[in-house]
Coordinates of N, CA and C in Angstrom, one line a residue:
Q1 N -16.8 10.8 -3.0 CA -15.4 10.5 -3.2 C -14.7 10.0 -2.0
V2 N -13.9 9.1 -2.3 CA -12.9 8.7 -1.3 C -11.6 9.3 -1.4
Q3 N -11.1 9.9 -0.3 CA -9.7 10.4 -0.3 C -8.9 9.4 0.3
L4 N -7.7 9.2 -0.1 CA -6.6 8.2 0.6 C -5.4 9.0 0.8
V5 N -5.0 9.0 2.0 CA -3.8 9.8 2.4 C -2.8 8.8 2.9
E6 N -1.5 8.5 2.3 CA -0.5 7.6 2.7 C 0.4 8.4 3.6
S7 N 1.1 7.7 4.5 CA 2.2 8.3 5.3 C 3.2 7.1 5.7
G8 N 4.3 7.5 6.2 CA 5.2 6.4 6.8 C 6.3 6.2 5.9
G9 N 6.5 6.8 4.8 CA 7.6 6.6 3.9 C 8.8 7.4 4.4
G10 N 9.9 7.2 3.8 CA 11.0 7.9 4.2 C 12.3 7.0 3.7
L11 N 13.5 7.5 4.3 CA 14.9 7.1 3.9 C 15.0 5.8 4.9
V12 N 15.4 4.6 4.5 CA 15.8 3.5 5.4 C 17.0 2.8 4.8
Q13 N 17.9 2.2 5.6 CA 19.0 1.5 5.2 C 18.6 0.1 4.8
P14 N 19.3 -0.6 3.8 CA 19.0 -1.9 3.4 C 18.9 -2.7 4.6
G15 N 17.8 -3.6 4.7 CA 17.7 -4.5 5.8 C 16.7 -4.1 6.9
G16 N 16.4 -2.7 6.6 CA 15.7 -2.1 7.7 C 14.1 -2.2 7.4
S17 N 13.3 -1.6 8.2 CA 11.9 -1.7 8.1 C 11.1 -0.4 8.1
L18 N 9.9 -0.5 7.4 CA 9.1 0.7 7.5 C 7.6 0.3 7.7
R19 N 6.8 1.1 8.2 CA 5.3 0.7 8.2 C 4.5 1.9 7.5
L20 N 4.0 1.6 6.3 CA 3.3 2.6 5.7 C 1.7 2.6 6.3
S21 N 1.2 3.7 6.3 CA -0.3 3.7 6.6 C -1.1 4.5 5.5
C22 N -2.3 4.0 5.4 CA -3.1 4.8 4.3 C -4.5 5.0 5.1
V23 N -4.9 6.2 5.4 CA -6.1 6.6 6.1 C -7.1 7.1 4.8
A24 N -8.3 6.5 5.0 CA -9.4 6.8 4.1 C -10.3 7.9 4.7
S25 N -10.9 8.7 3.9 CA -11.7 9.9 4.3 C -13.1 9.5 4.7
E26 N -13.3 8.1 4.4 CA -14.7 7.7 4.9 C -14.6 6.2 5.4
S27 N -15.6 5.8 5.9 CA -15.5 4.3 6.4 C -15.2 3.3 5.5
I28 N -14.3 2.4 5.6 CA -13.8 1.4 4.7 C -14.6 0.1 4.9
F29 N -15.5 0.1 5.8 CA -16.3 -1.1 6.2 C -16.9 -1.7 4.9
S30 N -17.2 -0.8 4.0 CA -18.1 -1.3 2.8 C -17.1 -1.4 1.6
I31 N -15.9 -1.2 1.8 CA -14.9 -1.4 0.7 C -14.2 -2.5 0.9
N32 N -14.6 -3.5 -0.1 CA -14.1 -4.9 0.0 C -12.6 -5.0 -0.1
T33 N -12.1 -4.4 -1.2 CA -10.7 -4.5 -1.4 C -9.8 -3.3 -1.4
M34 N -8.9 -3.4 -0.5 CA -7.8 -2.3 -0.5 C -6.6 -2.7 -0.8
G35 N -5.7 -1.9 -1.3 CA -4.5 -2.3 -1.8 C -3.3 -1.2 -1.8
W36 N -2.1 -1.9 -1.8 CA -1.0 -1.1 -2.1 C -0.2 -1.4 -3.4
Y37 N 0.3 -0.3 -4.0 CA 0.9 -0.5 -5.3 C 2.2 0.3 -5.1
R38 N 3.1 0.1 -6.1 CA 4.4 0.9 -6.1 C 4.7 1.2 -7.6
R39 N 5.5 2.5 -7.7 CA 6.1 2.6 -8.9 C 7.5 3.1 -8.7
A40 N 8.5 2.2 -9.2 CA 9.9 2.6 -9.2 C 10.2 3.5 -10.3
P41 N 11.3 4.1 -10.1 CA 11.9 5.1 -11.1 C 11.9 4.4 -12.6
G42 N 11.2 4.9 -13.5 CA 11.3 4.4 -14.8 C 10.5 3.0 -15.1
K43 N 9.8 2.7 -14.3 CA 9.0 1.4 -14.4 C 7.4 1.7 -14.1
E44 N 6.5 0.7 -14.5 CA 5.2 1.0 -14.4 C 4.7 0.7 -12.9
R45 N 3.6 1.1 -12.6 CA 3.1 0.8 -11.3 C 2.6 -0.5 -11.2
V46 N 2.9 -1.3 -10.1 CA 2.6 -2.6 -10.0 C 2.0 -2.9 -8.5
M47 N 1.2 -4.0 -8.6 CA 0.4 -4.2 -7.3 C 1.6 -4.9 -6.3
V48 N 1.4 -4.4 -5.0 CA 2.2 -4.9 -4.0 C 1.5 -5.9 -3.1
A49 N 0.3 -5.4 -2.6 CA -0.5 -6.4 -1.8 C -1.9 -5.8 -1.7
L50 N -2.8 -6.8 -1.6 CA -4.3 -6.5 -1.4 C -4.8 -7.2 -0.3
I51 N -5.8 -6.6 0.2 CA -6.5 -7.3 1.4 C -8.0 -7.0 1.3
T52 N -8.8 -8.0 1.6 CA -10.3 -7.9 1.5 C -10.9 -7.7 2.9
N53 N -12.1 -7.4 2.9 CA -12.8 -7.1 4.1 C -12.8 -8.5 5.1
G54 N -12.6 -9.6 4.3 CA -12.6 -10.7 5.2 C -11.2 -11.1 5.6
G55 N -10.3 -10.3 5.3 CA -8.9 -10.6 5.7 C -8.1 -11.5 4.8
S56 N -8.6 -11.8 3.5 CA -7.8 -12.5 2.6 C -6.7 -11.5 2.0
T57 N -5.7 -12.0 1.8 CA -4.5 -11.2 1.2 C -4.0 -11.8 -0.1
N58 N -3.3 -11.0 -0.9 CA -2.7 -11.4 -2.0 C -1.4 -10.5 -2.2
Y59 N -0.3 -11.2 -2.4 CA 0.9 -10.4 -2.6 C 1.6 -10.7 -3.8
R60 N 2.5 -9.7 -4.3 CA 3.4 -9.8 -5.3 C 4.2 -10.9 -4.9
D61 N 4.4 -11.8 -5.9 CA 5.2 -13.1 -5.5 C 6.6 -12.8 -4.8
S62 N 7.4 -11.9 -5.4 CA 8.6 -11.4 -5.0 C 8.7 -10.7 -3.7
L63 N 7.5 -10.4 -3.2 CA 7.4 -9.8 -1.9 C 7.0 -10.6 -0.7
K64 N 6.5 -11.7 -1.1 CA 5.9 -12.6 0.1 C 7.1 -13.0 1.0
G65 N 6.6 -12.9 2.4 CA 7.4 -13.1 3.4 C 8.2 -11.9 4.0
R66 N 8.2 -10.9 3.1 CA 8.8 -9.7 3.6 C 7.8 -8.5 4.0
F67 N 6.7 -8.4 3.1 CA 5.8 -7.4 3.3 C 4.5 -8.1 3.9
T68 N 3.8 -7.3 4.8 CA 2.6 -7.7 5.3 C 1.4 -6.6 5.3
I69 N 0.4 -6.9 4.6 CA -0.7 -5.9 4.6 C -1.7 -6.3 5.7
S70 N -2.4 -5.1 6.3 CA -3.4 -5.4 7.2 C -4.3 -4.1 7.1
R71 N -5.4 -4.4 7.8 CA -6.4 -3.2 7.9 C -7.2 -3.0 9.2
D72 N -7.5 -1.9 9.6 CA -8.2 -1.6 10.7 C -9.4 -0.7 10.3
N73 N -10.6 -1.6 10.2 CA -11.7 -0.9 9.5 C -12.1 0.1 10.6
A74 N -12.1 0.0 11.8 CA -12.4 1.0 12.9 C -11.8 2.3 12.7
K75 N -10.4 2.3 12.2 CA -9.7 3.5 12.0 C -9.6 3.8 10.6
N76 N -10.4 3.1 9.7 CA -10.4 3.5 8.3 C -9.0 3.5 7.7
T77 N -8.3 2.5 8.1 CA -6.7 2.6 7.9 C -6.3 1.2 7.3
V78 N -5.5 1.3 6.3 CA -4.7 0.2 5.8 C -3.2 0.3 6.0
Y79 N -2.6 -0.8 6.4 CA -1.1 -0.7 6.7 C -0.3 -1.6 5.7
L80 N 1.0 -1.2 5.6 CA 1.9 -2.1 4.9 C 3.2 -2.2 5.7
Q81 N 3.3 -3.3 6.3 CA 4.6 -3.5 7.0 C 5.6 -4.1 6.0
M82 N 6.7 -3.3 6.0 CA 7.8 -3.7 5.0 C 9.1 -4.1 5.8
N83 N 9.5 -5.3 5.7 CA 10.8 -5.7 6.4 C 11.9 -6.1 5.5
S84 N 13.1 -6.0 5.9 CA 14.3 -6.6 5.1 C 14.2 -5.9 3.9
L85 N 14.0 -4.5 4.0 CA 14.0 -3.7 2.6 C 15.2 -3.9 1.9
K86 N 15.1 -3.9 0.6 CA 16.2 -3.8 -0.4 C 16.1 -2.7 -1.2
P87 N 17.3 -2.3 -1.9 CA 17.3 -1.1 -2.7 C 16.3 -1.4 -3.8
E88 N 15.9 -2.5 -4.3 CA 15.0 -2.6 -5.3 C 13.6 -2.4 -4.8
D89 N 13.4 -2.1 -3.5 CA 12.1 -1.7 -3.0 C 11.8 -0.3 -3.1
Q90 N 12.8 0.5 -3.4 CA 12.8 1.9 -3.5 C 11.8 2.3 -4.5
A91 N 10.7 3.0 -4.2 CA 9.6 3.4 -5.1 C 8.7 4.4 -4.4
V92 N 7.8 4.9 -5.2 CA 6.6 5.7 -4.6 C 5.5 4.6 -4.4
Y93 N 5.1 4.6 -3.2 CA 4.0 3.5 -2.9 C 2.6 4.2 -2.7
Y94 N 1.5 3.6 -3.4 CA 0.4 4.3 -3.4 C -0.8 3.2 -2.9
C95 N -1.6 3.9 -2.2 CA -2.9 3.2 -1.6 C -3.9 3.2 -2.6
N96 N -4.7 2.2 -2.7 CA -5.7 2.1 -3.7 C -7.0 1.4 -3.2
C97 N -8.1 1.8 -3.7 CA -9.4 1.0 -3.4 C -10.4 1.3 -4.7
I98 N -11.4 0.4 -4.7 CA -12.3 0.6 -5.7 C -13.6 0.6 -5.0
H99 N -14.5 1.8 -4.9 CA -15.6 1.8 -4.3 C -16.7 2.5 -5.2
S100 N -18.0 1.8 -5.1 CA -18.9 2.2 -6.1 C -18.4 2.4 -7.6
R101 N -17.7 1.4 -8.0 CA -17.3 1.3 -9.4 C -16.2 2.5 -9.8
R102 N -15.6 3.1 -8.8 CA -14.5 4.0 -9.1 C -13.4 3.6 -8.5
T103 N -12.3 3.9 -9.1 CA -11.0 3.6 -8.4 C -10.3 4.8 -7.8
Y104 N -9.7 4.6 -6.7 CA -9.3 5.8 -6.0 C -7.8 5.4 -5.6
W105 N -7.0 6.6 -5.9 CA -5.7 6.5 -5.4 C -5.3 7.6 -4.5
G106 N -4.3 7.1 -3.6 CA -3.6 8.3 -2.9 C -2.6 9.0 -3.6
Q107 N -2.0 9.9 -3.0 CA -0.9 10.8 -3.7 C 0.6 10.2 -3.7
G108 N 0.6 9.1 -2.8 CA 1.8 8.4 -2.9 C 2.8 8.8 -1.7
T109 N 3.5 7.9 -1.2 CA 4.6 8.2 -0.2 C 6.0 7.6 -0.7
Q110 N 6.9 8.4 -0.7 CA 8.2 7.9 -1.2 C 8.9 6.9 -0.2
V111 N 9.5 5.8 -0.7 CA 10.3 5.0 0.1 C 11.7 4.9 -0.6
T112 N 12.6 5.4 0.3 CA 14.1 5.4 -0.4 C 14.9 4.3 0.5
V113 N 15.6 3.4 -0.2 CA 16.3 2.3 0.5 C 17.7 2.5 0.0
S114 N 18.6 3.2 1.1 CA 19.9 3.4 0.8 C 20.7 3.5 1.9
S115 N 22.1 3.2 1.9 CA 22.9 3.4 2.9 C 23.6 4.6 2.8

């Protein structure tokens, strides 16, 4: 089993930035795609960003230009840099991967955007 642990969430003012981290319990060299999802209050969980081992990325259309996903395989870590945060970005952010045909989720980290 792969355990994913997110960190980096918190309270930020509109226009501010946060960087989320997701550390996996084992090597992510063999995990092709890792991603970030979010669930806002009263809404379904949606994809935020994905990144493959080759560095290809895919973003939710509405977040392009503000969010950047990256990975450091040597540290078993995936990052999500979030800039120009808006109140509508407030959500619980989850790390995700699919490995050996199983889907894994972290416990989530809360991001609150408020003045």
